[in-house]
């Protein structure tokens, strides 16, 4: 792998390669947005893509048929609209069939309930796109009104579509069904839990038991996940979860991985009780020969490591011992989606714990697990960058500087883009190891990453370069960095305000210029910049400038320094005057 290359998802073009994490996120999102735009065009205008040029024709590669083909009021037309996920059209057609006295089969009605419960009685994405298109094309409405209406509809959809409305279409259709089976009840329960109506879901479950129907494993999983919203006390939550587990045993429903993950997710919200019960849940999984997924370990680590409560529990070591032997695939919605996105990946969670525990050996083991097989695919770009950022900070804190620099050269920018904190950690590691000669290359990386205008990094960089003298070659490189920093302070544009000098930063720049004999640049900084911000040079800056004037045999510069010190009323003015008379051969006029 080329350590200087960007991620494979980006174009192999210098202009299109991201410079930092913000650019990488923007470019990756824009690429995905382009794919979504292409899909939208194909779905909205399928008539332009109906010609088949491929021989042989491959149906799965052709655009889907998204417009209903069966007309009239019939059960077949209803099935077609349900298949096309047209929620509003399906409900309207069902109502027409009921009003006409046409019986609808139980299987079709259950399919309609599945659709309604999945979307929460809202609209599918396709229907929302069509309505937005109609709103944009509405005549007589100006652009500002359209934008305001669009914002209101978006806020309304976010607040209403995600909630279960009272007496919605799903409940209405469920009540008018002439007969209901277990599938009908299970669908309603899972829909209510999905859309935040946990209390209604529990009542529906009680009605289901009274009707002597049996729930399936997916329904029990949803009910167990809803336990924290049904009970407030930790012990009551655990007792209710045990009731559902006992019902599963009585109804001979075999638990699966999602059952135990839902139970562990509930135990995360049971306080200290979760620690004592979670291990028994893991043992029960082992007894049933059910292998944990990434979400299982994430829940377990979250139960034992809460915030700053980093006890000496060895659970993280046991988890790592287990995951080192395996390569994972997605099995739970919390594991990830489409093999590359995960909301709660245990690797990221564990990585934070390794940093907090300051255990470099544990971090190396974790990194080896992350790179095994396709495990890395569970981290999207943001989470991957966050993971490597944590890992690199730990390296800077705990490892030898040669190892740190080796990792830094191999990881940036091919694997991750350093954050400002990473650069600060690297500078501190270089300081601790007395490897300050690397700072100029770090400064070049800072410019590439867009960190050249961050005052905290600039102050640290200048402070390290000016703290003590170095060989001439290094001092020249430091002076070049100082010149770049001085130039960045002078830049300003429409979208960025000019950087403000601080007294310490000006002092560091003057020192760096003086040490390489650049008296004119040092004097400009002392005379012009210090006066602009109403600051006074320190004695160290004065002495370094005097030493520079002596080295270059410029008595005029020394005299100007004495006059400046006298004009500012500095105590060092008399001392500088005496040194000038003693160390320089002055003419009568200069005296």
Coordinates of C-alpha atoms in Angstrom, one line a residue:
X1 CA 0.0 0.0 0.0
X2 CA 1.3 3.5 -0.9
X3 CA 1.4 5.5 2.3
X4 CA 1.2 8.8 0.3
X5 CA -2.0 7.8 -1.6
X6 CA -5.5 8.7 -0.6
X7 CA -8.3 6.2 0.1
X8 CA -9.2 4.1 -2.8
X9 CA -12.7 5.6 -3.0
X10 CA -11.3 8.9 -4.3
X11 CA -10.2 9.8 -7.8
X12 CA -6.6 9.3 -8.6
X13 CA -6.2 13.0 -9.3
X14 CA -4.3 15.5 -7.2
X15 CA -7.1 18.1 -7.5
X16 CA -9.7 15.6 -6.3
X17 CA -7.7 14.1 -3.4
X18 CA -8.8 15.3 0.0
X19 CA -6.3 17.3 2.1
X20 CA -7.8 16.6 5.5
X21 CA -10.6 14.8 7.3
X22 CA -13.1 17.5 6.5
X23 CA -12.3 17.3 2.8
X24 CA -12.4 13.5 2.9
X25 CA -15.9 13.5 4.4
X26 CA -17.2 16.1 1.9
X27 CA -15.8 14.2 -1.1
X28 CA -17.1 10.9 0.0
X29 CA -20.5 12.3 0.7
X30 CA -20.6 14.1 -2.6
X31 CA -19.7 10.9 -4.4
X32 CA -22.5 9.0 -2.6
X33 CA -24.9 12.0 -3.4
X34 CA -24.0 11.5 -7.1
X35 CA -25.0 7.9 -6.9
X36 CA -28.3 8.8 -5.2
X37 CA -29.0 11.5 -7.8
X38 CA -28.5 8.9 -10.6
X39 CA -30.9 6.5 -8.8
X40 CA -33.4 9.3 -8.4
X41 CA -33.3 10.1 -12.1
X42 CA -33.8 6.5 -13.1
X43 CA -36.7 6.1 -10.7
X44 CA -38.4 9.3 -11.7
X45 CA -38.0 9.0 -15.4
X46 CA -37.9 5.2 -16.2
X47 CA -39.3 5.8 -19.6
X48 CA -35.9 7.1 -20.8
X49 CA -34.2 3.9 -19.7
X50 CA -36.6 1.3 -21.0
X51 CA -34.6 0.3 -24.1
X52 CA -32.6 -2.9 -23.8
X53 CA -29.3 -2.8 -25.7
X54 CA -27.6 -5.6 -23.7
X55 CA -27.3 -9.1 -25.2
X56 CA -28.2 -11.2 -23.4
X57 CA -30.6 -9.0 -21.3
X58 CA -29.9 -9.2 -17.5
X59 CA -33.1 -8.1 -15.7
X60 CA -31.4 -7.4 -12.3
X61 CA -29.2 -4.7 -14.0
X62 CA -32.2 -2.9 -15.5
X63 CA -34.2 -0.2 -13.7
X64 CA -37.1 -1.5 -11.6
X65 CA -40.7 -1.0 -12.7
X66 CA -42.1 1.4 -10.1
X67 CA -45.4 2.4 -11.6
X68 CA -48.5 0.3 -11.1
X69 CA -49.6 -1.7 -14.1
X70 CA -52.8 -3.2 -12.8
X71 CA -55.7 -0.8 -13.0
X72 CA -59.1 -1.0 -11.3
X73 CA -60.2 -1.9 -7.8
X74 CA -59.1 -5.5 -7.1
X75 CA -57.0 -7.5 -4.6
X76 CA -54.4 -8.1 -7.3
X77 CA -54.0 -4.3 -7.8
X78 CA -53.7 -3.9 -4.0
X79 CA -51.0 -6.6 -3.9
X80 CA -49.1 -4.7 -6.6
X81 CA -49.2 -1.4 -4.8
X82 CA -48.1 -3.1 -1.6
X83 CA -45.2 -4.6 -3.4
X84 CA -44.3 -1.2 -4.8
X85 CA -44.4 0.3 -1.3
X86 CA -47.0 2.8 -2.1
X87 CA -48.5 3.4 1.3
X88 CA -51.1 6.0 0.6
X89 CA -52.3 4.3 -2.6
X90 CA -52.5 0.9 -0.8
X91 CA -54.6 2.3 2.0
X92 CA -57.0 4.1 -0.4
X93 CA -57.4 0.9 -2.5
X94 CA -58.1 -1.2 0.6
X95 CA -60.8 1.2 1.7
X96 CA -62.4 1.1 -1.7
X97 CA -62.4 -2.7 -1.6
X98 CA -64.0 -2.7 1.9
X99 CA -66.7 -0.1 0.8
X100 CA -67.5 -2.2 -2.3
X101 CA -68.0 -5.2 -0.1
X102 CA -65.1 -7.1 -1.7
X103 CA -63.5 -9.4 0.8
X104 CA -59.7 -9.1 1.2
X105 CA -57.7 -12.2 2.1
X106 CA -56.0 -12.4 5.5
X107 CA -52.6 -12.8 3.8
X108 CA -53.0 -9.6 1.7
X109 CA -54.3 -7.7 4.8
X110 CA -51.3 -8.8 6.8
X111 CA -49.0 -7.7 4.0
X112 CA -50.7 -4.2 4.1
X113 CA -50.1 -4.2 7.9
X114 CA -46.5 -5.0 7.4
X115 CA -46.1 -2.1 5.0
X116 CA -47.9 0.3 7.4
X117 CA -46.0 -0.8 10.5
X118 CA -42.7 -0.6 8.7
X119 CA -43.3 3.0 7.6
X120 CA -45.2 4.0 10.8
X121 CA -48.3 4.9 8.7
X122 CA -46.2 7.5 6.9
X123 CA -45.1 7.7 3.3
X124 CA -42.4 5.7 1.6
X125 CA -39.4 7.5 0.3
X126 CA -40.7 7.3 -3.3
X127 CA -44.0 8.9 -2.4
X128 CA -42.2 11.7 -0.5
X129 CA -40.1 12.4 -3.5
X130 CA -43.1 12.6 -5.8
X131 CA -44.9 15.0 -3.4
X132 CA -41.9 17.3 -3.2
X133 CA -41.7 17.3 -7.0
X134 CA -45.3 18.3 -7.2
X135 CA -44.8 21.1 -4.7
X136 CA -41.8 22.5 -6.6
X137 CA -43.9 22.4 -9.8
X138 CA -46.9 24.1 -8.3
X139 CA -47.6 27.3 -10.3
X140 CA -48.1 30.7 -8.7
X141 CA -45.8 30.0 -5.7
X142 CA -42.5 31.9 -5.5
X143 CA -39.2 30.4 -4.6
X144 CA -39.1 31.7 -1.0
X145 CA -42.5 30.3 -0.2
X146 CA -41.5 26.9 -1.7
X147 CA -38.4 26.8 0.5
X148 CA -40.4 27.7 3.6
X149 CA -43.0 25.1 2.8
X150 CA -40.2 22.5 2.2
X151 CA -38.6 23.3 5.6
X152 CA -41.9 23.0 7.4
X153 CA -42.7 19.7 5.7
X154 CA -39.3 18.4 6.6
X155 CA -39.7 19.4 10.3
X156 CA -43.2 18.0 10.3
X157 CA -42.0 14.7 8.8
X158 CA -39.2 14.4 11.3
X159 CA -41.5 14.9 14.2
X160 CA -44.5 12.9 13.1
X161 CA -43.4 10.1 10.8
X162 CA -41.1 8.6 13.4
X163 CA -43.9 8.4 16.0
X164 CA -46.9 6.1 16.2
X165 CA -50.0 8.2 15.8
X166 CA -53.2 7.5 17.7
X167 CA -55.8 5.6 15.7
X168 CA -53.7 5.6 12.6
X169 CA -54.4 3.5 9.5
X170 CA -52.6 0.4 10.9
X171 CA -54.8 0.4 14.0
X172 CA -58.0 1.2 12.0
X173 CA -57.4 -1.7 9.5
X174 CA -56.4 -4.0 12.4
X175 CA -59.7 -3.3 14.2
X176 CA -61.9 -3.9 11.1
X177 CA -60.2 -7.2 10.2
X178 CA -62.8 -10.0 10.3
X179 CA -60.2 -12.4 11.5
X180 CA -56.7 -12.0 12.9
X181 CA -53.9 -14.5 13.3
X182 CA -50.5 -14.4 15.1
X183 CA -48.9 -12.7 12.2
X184 CA -51.3 -9.8 12.5
X185 CA -50.6 -9.3 16.2
X186 CA -46.8 -9.7 15.8
X187 CA -46.7 -7.1 13.0
X188 CA -48.6 -4.6 15.1
X189 CA -46.4 -5.1 18.1
X190 CA -43.1 -4.8 16.2
X191 CA -44.4 -1.6 14.4
X192 CA -45.4 0.0 17.7
X193 CA -42.0 -0.7 19.3
X194 CA -40.2 0.5 16.2
X195 CA -42.1 3.8 16.3
X196 CA -42.0 4.5 20.0
X197 CA -45.4 3.2 21.2
X198 CA -43.9 0.6 23.7
X199 CA -46.8 0.8 26.1
X200 CA -49.3 0.1 23.3
X201 CA -47.1 -2.8 22.1
X202 CA -47.2 -4.4 25.6
X203 CA -51.0 -4.0 25.7
X204 CA -51.3 -5.6 22.2
X205 CA -49.1 -8.5 23.5
X206 CA -51.5 -9.1 26.4
X207 CA -54.4 -9.1 23.9
X208 CA -52.5 -11.6 21.8
X209 CA -52.1 -13.9 24.8
X210 CA -55.8 -13.6 25.6
X211 CA -56.6 -14.7 22.0
X212 CA -54.3 -17.7 22.6
X213 CA -51.9 -16.8 19.8
X214 CA -48.1 -17.4 20.0
X215 CA -45.5 -14.7 19.2
X216 CA -42.5 -15.3 17.1
X217 CA -38.9 -14.7 18.1
X218 CA -38.7 -11.3 16.3
X219 CA -41.7 -10.1 18.3
X220 CA -40.1 -11.2 21.6
X221 CA -36.9 -9.4 20.5
X222 CA -38.8 -6.2 20.0
X223 CA -40.6 -6.5 23.4
X224 CA -37.3 -7.2 25.2
X225 CA -35.7 -4.1 23.5
X226 CA -38.8 -2.1 24.7
X227 CA -38.4 -3.0 28.4
X228 CA -36.5 0.2 29.4
X229 CA -39.4 2.2 28.1
X230 CA -42.0 0.2 30.0
X231 CA -40.4 0.2 33.5
X232 CA -38.4 2.8 35.4
X233 CA -36.7 0.8 38.1
X234 CA -33.7 -1.3 37.2
X235 CA -34.9 -4.4 39.0
X236 CA -38.4 -4.1 37.4
X237 CA -36.8 -3.9 34.0
X238 CA -34.9 -7.1 34.6
X239 CA -38.0 -8.9 36.0
X240 CA -40.1 -8.0 33.0
X241 CA -37.3 -9.2 30.6
X242 CA -37.3 -12.5 32.5
X243 CA -41.1 -12.7 32.0
X244 CA -40.7 -12.5 28.3
X245 CA -37.9 -15.1 28.3
X246 CA -40.2 -17.4 30.3
X247 CA -43.0 -16.9 27.8
X248 CA -40.6 -17.8 25.0
X249 CA -39.8 -21.1 26.9
X250 CA -43.5 -21.8 27.5
X251 CA -44.3 -21.2 23.8
X252 CA -41.3 -23.2 22.7
X253 CA -39.8 -20.2 20.8
X254 CA -36.1 -20.7 20.2
X255 CA -34.0 -17.5 21.0
X256 CA -31.5 -16.3 18.5
X257 CA -28.6 -13.9 18.5
X258 CA -30.8 -10.9 18.3
X259 CA -32.7 -12.0 21.4
X260 CA -29.5 -12.0 23.5
X261 CA -28.3 -8.7 22.0
X262 CA -31.7 -7.1 22.8
X263 CA -31.3 -8.4 26.4
X264 CA -27.8 -7.0 26.7
X265 CA -29.0 -3.7 25.3
X266 CA -31.7 -3.6 28.0
X267 CA -29.1 -4.5 30.7
X268 CA -27.1 -1.5 29.5
X269 CA -29.9 0.6 31.0
X270 CA -30.1 -1.4 34.3
X271 CA -27.2 0.2 36.2
X272 CA -25.1 -2.0 38.3
X273 CA -27.5 -4.8 37.9
X274 CA -26.4 -5.2 34.3
X275 CA -22.8 -6.3 35.4
X276 CA -24.1 -9.2 37.5
X277 CA -26.6 -10.4 34.9
X278 CA -24.8 -9.9 31.6
X279 CA -22.2 -12.6 32.2
X280 CA -25.0 -15.1 32.8
X281 CA -26.5 -14.0 29.5
X282 CA -23.2 -14.7 27.7
X283 CA -23.0 -18.2 29.4
X284 CA -26.5 -18.9 28.2
X285 CA -25.5 -18.0 24.6
X286 CA -22.6 -20.4 24.9
X287 CA -24.9 -23.2 26.1
X288 CA -27.1 -22.7 23.1
X289 CA -24.1 -22.6 20.8
X290 CA -24.9 -19.0 19.6
X291 CA -21.8 -17.1 18.6
X292 CA -21.7 -13.4 19.6
X293 CA -21.7 -10.6 17.1
X294 CA -19.9 -7.2 17.2
X295 CA -23.0 -5.7 18.9
X296 CA -22.8 -8.3 21.7
X297 CA -19.3 -7.2 22.6
X298 CA -20.2 -3.6 22.3
X299 CA -23.1 -4.0 24.8
X300 CA -20.9 -6.0 27.1
X301 CA -18.1 -3.4 27.1
X302 CA -20.6 -0.6 27.6
X303 CA -22.1 -2.4 30.7
X304 CA -18.7 -2.8 32.3
X305 CA -17.0 0.5 31.3
X306 CA -19.3 3.4 31.9
X307 CA -17.8 6.9 31.3
X308 CA -14.8 7.4 33.6
X309 CA -15.6 4.3 35.6
X310 CA -12.5 2.4 34.5
X311 CA -12.3 -0.3 37.1
X312 CA -9.7 -3.0 37.0
X313 CA -12.2 -5.5 35.4
X314 CA -10.5 -7.8 33.0
X315 CA -13.6 -8.1 30.8
X316 CA -11.9 -6.2 28.0
X317 CA -9.1 -8.8 27.9
X318 CA -11.5 -11.6 27.8
X319 CA -13.4 -10.0 25.0
X320 CA -10.2 -9.4 23.1
X321 CA -9.1 -13.0 23.6
X322 CA -12.4 -14.1 22.0
X323 CA -12.5 -11.7 19.0
X324 CA -8.9 -12.3 18.1
X325 CA -9.9 -15.8 16.9
X326 CA -12.7 -14.6 14.6
X327 CA -13.5 -12.6 11.5
X328 CA -17.0 -11.0 11.7
X329 CA -19.9 -10.6 9.3
X330 CA -23.0 -8.4 10.0
X331 CA -25.7 -10.3 11.9
X332 CA -27.4 -7.5 13.9
X333 CA -28.6 -4.0 12.9
X334 CA -26.2 -2.7 15.5
X335 CA -23.3 -4.5 13.8
X336 CA -23.5 -2.5 10.7
X337 CA -25.4 -2.0 7.4
X338 CA -24.2 -3.2 4.0
X339 CA -20.9 -4.4 5.4
X340 CA -19.4 -0.9 6.0
X341 CA -21.4 1.2 8.5
X342 CA -21.8 0.5 12.2
X343 CA -23.4 2.7 14.8
X344 CA -21.8 0.9 17.8
X345 CA -18.7 -0.9 16.6
X346 CA -16.9 -2.5 19.5
X347 CA -13.5 -1.8 18.0
X348 CA -14.0 2.0 18.3
X349 CA -15.4 1.6 21.8
X350 CA -12.5 -0.7 22.9
X351 CA -10.0 1.7 21.3
X352 CA -11.2 4.5 23.5
X353 CA -10.9 2.2 26.5
X354 CA -7.3 1.3 25.5
X355 CA -6.4 5.0 25.4
X356 CA -8.0 5.7 28.7
X357 CA -6.3 2.7 30.3
X358 CA -3.0 3.7 28.6
X359 CA -2.3 0.1 27.6
X360 CA -0.3 0.1 24.4
X361 CA -0.1 -3.7 24.2
X362 CA -3.8 -3.9 24.4
X363 CA -4.1 -1.3 21.7
X364 CA -1.7 -3.3 19.4
X365 CA -3.8 -6.4 19.9
X366 CA -7.0 -4.5 19.1
X367 CA -5.4 -3.1 16.0
X368 CA -4.5 -6.6 14.8
X369 CA -8.1 -7.7 15.3
X370 CA -9.4 -4.7 13.4
X371 CA -7.2 -5.5 10.4
X372 CA -8.1 -9.2 10.4
X373 CA -10.2 -10.3 7.5
X374 CA -13.0 -7.8 6.6
X375 CA -13.4 -6.5 10.2
X376 CA -12.2 -3.0 9.0
X377 CA -15.2 -2.8 6.8
X378 CA -17.5 -2.2 9.8
X379 CA -15.9 1.2 10.3
X380 CA -17.0 3.9 7.9
X381 CA -14.6 6.8 7.0
X382 CA -15.5 9.0 10.0
X383 CA -15.2 6.1 12.5
X384 CA -12.1 4.8 10.9
X385 CA -10.4 8.2 11.2
X386 CA -11.6 8.5 14.8
X387 CA -10.2 5.1 15.6
X388 CA -6.8 5.8 14.0
X389 CA -6.7 9.2 15.7
X390 CA -7.1 7.5 19.1
X391 CA -4.6 4.9 18.3
X392 CA -2.0 7.5 17.2
X393 CA -2.5 9.6 20.3
X394 CA -1.8 6.5 22.4
X395 CA 1.4 5.8 20.4
X396 CA 2.6 9.4 20.9
X397 CA 2.0 9.0 24.6
X398 CA 3.5 5.5 25.2
X399 CA 5.9 4.5 22.4
X400 CA 9.4 5.4 21.4
X401 CA 9.7 8.3 18.9
X402 CA 11.1 6.1 16.1
X403 CA 8.1 3.8 16.3
X404 CA 5.8 6.8 16.4
X405 CA 7.3 8.4 13.3
X406 CA 7.2 5.0 11.5
X407 CA 3.5 4.7 12.2
X408 CA 2.9 8.4 11.3
X409 CA 4.6 8.0 7.8
X410 CA 2.7 4.8 7.1
X411 CA -0.7 6.0 8.2
X412 CA -0.9 9.6 7.0
X413 CA -2.7 10.2 4.7
X414 CA -3.4 6.7 3.3
X415 CA -5.2 5.4 6.4
X416 CA -6.2 8.5 8.3
X417 CA -6.0 12.3 8.4
X418 CA -4.3 13.6 11.6
X419 CA -6.5 15.9 13.7
X420 CA -5.1 19.1 15.4
X421 CA -4.8 17.0 18.7
X422 CA -2.8 14.4 16.8
X423 CA -0.3 17.1 15.6
X424 CA -0.1 18.5 19.1
X425 CA 0.6 15.0 20.5
X426 CA 3.3 14.5 17.9
X427 CA 5.0 17.8 18.7
X428 CA 5.0 16.9 22.4
X429 CA 6.4 13.4 21.6
X430 CA 9.2 15.1 19.5
X431 CA 9.9 17.4 22.4
X432 CA 10.1 14.6 25.0
X433 CA 12.5 12.6 22.7
X434 CA 14.5 15.7 21.7
X435 CA 13.9 15.1 18.0
X436 CA 13.0 18.7 17.2
X437 CA 14.8 18.5 13.8
X438 CA 11.6 16.7 12.5
X439 CA 9.5 19.8 13.1
X440 CA 9.9 21.4 9.6
X441 CA 8.4 18.3 8.0
X442 CA 5.6 18.4 10.5
X443 CA 5.0 22.0 9.5
X444 CA 4.7 21.0 5.9
X445 CA 2.1 18.4 6.9
X446 CA 0.2 21.1 8.9
X447 CA 0.0 23.3 5.8
X448 CA -1.2 20.4 3.7
X449 CA -3.8 19.5 6.3
X450 CA -5.1 23.1 6.6
X451 CA -3.9 23.6 10.2
X452 CA -1.6 26.6 9.3
X453 CA -4.0 29.1 10.9
X454 CA -4.6 27.3 14.2
X455 CA -3.1 29.5 17.0
X456 CA -2.7 26.7 19.5
X457 CA -0.6 24.7 17.1
X458 CA 1.4 27.7 15.9
X459 CA 2.2 28.7 19.5
X460 CA 3.4 25.2 20.3
X461 CA 5.5 25.0 17.1
X462 CA 7.2 28.3 17.6
X463 CA 7.8 27.7 21.2
X464 CA 9.6 24.4 20.5
X465 CA 11.7 25.9 17.7
X466 CA 12.8 29.0 19.7
X467 CA 13.4 27.4 23.1
X468 CA 17.1 26.7 22.5
X469 CA 19.8 27.0 19.9
X470 CA 20.4 24.2 17.4
X471 CA 23.0 23.5 14.6
X472 CA 23.0 26.0 11.8
X473 CA 21.2 23.7 9.3
X474 CA 18.3 23.2 11.7
X475 CA 18.1 26.8 12.6
X476 CA 17.8 27.8 8.9
X477 CA 15.0 25.3 8.5
X478 CA 13.3 26.8 11.6
X479 CA 13.7 30.3 10.2
X480 CA 12.0 29.2 7.0
X481 CA 9.1 27.9 9.1
X482 CA 8.9 31.2 10.9
X483 CA 8.9 33.0 7.6
X484 CA 5.9 30.9 6.5
X485 CA 4.0 31.6 9.7
X486 CA 4.7 35.3 9.4
X487 CA 3.3 35.2 5.8
X488 CA 0.1 33.3 6.9
X489 CA -0.5 36.1 9.5
X490 CA -0.4 38.6 6.7
X491 CA -3.0 36.8 4.6
X492 CA -6.7 37.5 4.7
X493 CA -9.6 36.9 2.4
X494 CA -13.3 37.2 2.1
X495 CA -14.0 34.0 4.0
X496 CA -11.2 34.2 6.6
X497 CA -10.1 36.9 9.0
X498 CA -6.4 37.7 9.4
X499 CA -4.6 35.9 12.1
X500 CA -3.9 38.0 15.2
X501 CA -0.3 38.1 16.5
X502 CA 0.4 37.4 20.1
X503 CA 3.3 38.8 22.1
X504 CA 4.8 35.4 22.6
X505 CA 4.5 34.4 18.9
X506 CA 6.2 37.6 17.8
X507 CA 9.0 37.0 20.3
X508 CA 9.6 33.5 19.0
X509 CA 9.7 34.7 15.4
X510 CA 12.1 37.4 16.2
X511 CA 14.4 34.9 18.0
X512 CA 14.4 32.6 15.1
X513 CA 15.2 35.3 12.6
X514 CA 18.0 36.7 14.9
X515 CA 19.7 33.3 15.3
X516 CA 20.3 33.0 11.5
X517 CA 21.5 36.5 11.0
X518 CA 18.3 37.9 9.4
X519 CA 18.6 41.2 11.3
X520 CA 16.3 43.2 9.0
X521 CA 13.4 40.7 9.4
X522 CA 14.0 40.5 13.1
X523 CA 14.0 44.3 13.4
X524 CA 10.8 44.6 11.3
X525 CA 9.1 42.2 13.7
X526 CA 10.3 44.0 16.8
X527 CA 9.7 47.5 15.5
X528 CA 6.5 47.2 13.5
X529 CA 4.6 44.2 14.8
X530 CA 5.2 44.7 18.5
X531 CA 3.9 48.3 18.2
X532 CA 0.8 47.2 16.3
X533 CA -0.3 45.0 19.1
X534 CA 1.0 47.2 21.9
X535 CA 3.4 44.7 23.3
X536 CA 7.1 45.0 24.5
X537 CA 9.9 42.5 23.4
X538 CA 11.3 40.4 26.2
X539 CA 14.9 40.7 27.4
X540 CA 15.7 37.4 25.7
X541 CA 14.5 38.8 22.4
X542 CA 16.6 41.9 22.9
X543 CA 19.7 39.9 23.8
X544 CA 19.3 37.6 20.8
X545 CA 18.9 40.5 18.4
X546 CA 22.0 42.1 20.0
X547 CA 24.0 38.9 19.5
X548 CA 22.8 38.8 15.9
X549 CA 24.0 42.4 15.4
X550 CA 27.4 41.5 16.9
X551 CA 27.7 38.3 14.8
X552 CA 27.1 40.3 11.6
X553 CA 29.2 43.3 12.9
X554 CA 26.3 45.8 12.5
X555 CA 26.8 48.5 15.1
X556 CA 24.0 50.5 13.6
X557 CA 21.5 47.7 14.4
X558 CA 22.8 47.6 18.0
X559 CA 22.4 51.3 18.3
X560 CA 18.8 51.1 17.0
X561 CA 18.1 48.4 19.6
X562 CA 19.4 50.6 22.4
X563 CA 17.3 53.5 21.3
X564 CA 14.2 51.2 21.1
X565 CA 14.8 50.0 24.7
X566 CA 15.3 53.6 25.9
X567 CA 12.1 54.8 24.2
X568 CA 10.1 51.9 25.8
X569 CA 11.7 52.7 29.2
X570 CA 13.1 49.2 29.6
X571 CA 15.5 48.5 32.5
X572 CA 17.7 46.7 30.1
X573 CA 18.4 49.8 28.0
X574 CA 21.4 50.9 30.2
X575 CA 22.9 47.4 30.1
X576 CA 22.5 47.2 26.3
X577 CA 24.1 50.6 25.9
X578 CA 27.2 49.5 28.0
X579 CA 27.5 46.3 25.9
X580 CA 27.3 48.3 22.7
X581 CA 30.1 50.7 23.7
X582 CA 32.2 47.8 24.9
X583 CA 31.7 45.2 22.2
X584 CA 31.5 47.4 19.1
X585 CA 34.0 49.9 17.6
X586 CA 31.9 53.0 17.4
X587 CA 32.6 56.3 15.6
X588 CA 32.2 59.7 17.3
X589 CA 28.9 60.2 15.6
X590 CA 27.6 56.8 16.7
X591 CA 28.7 57.5 20.3

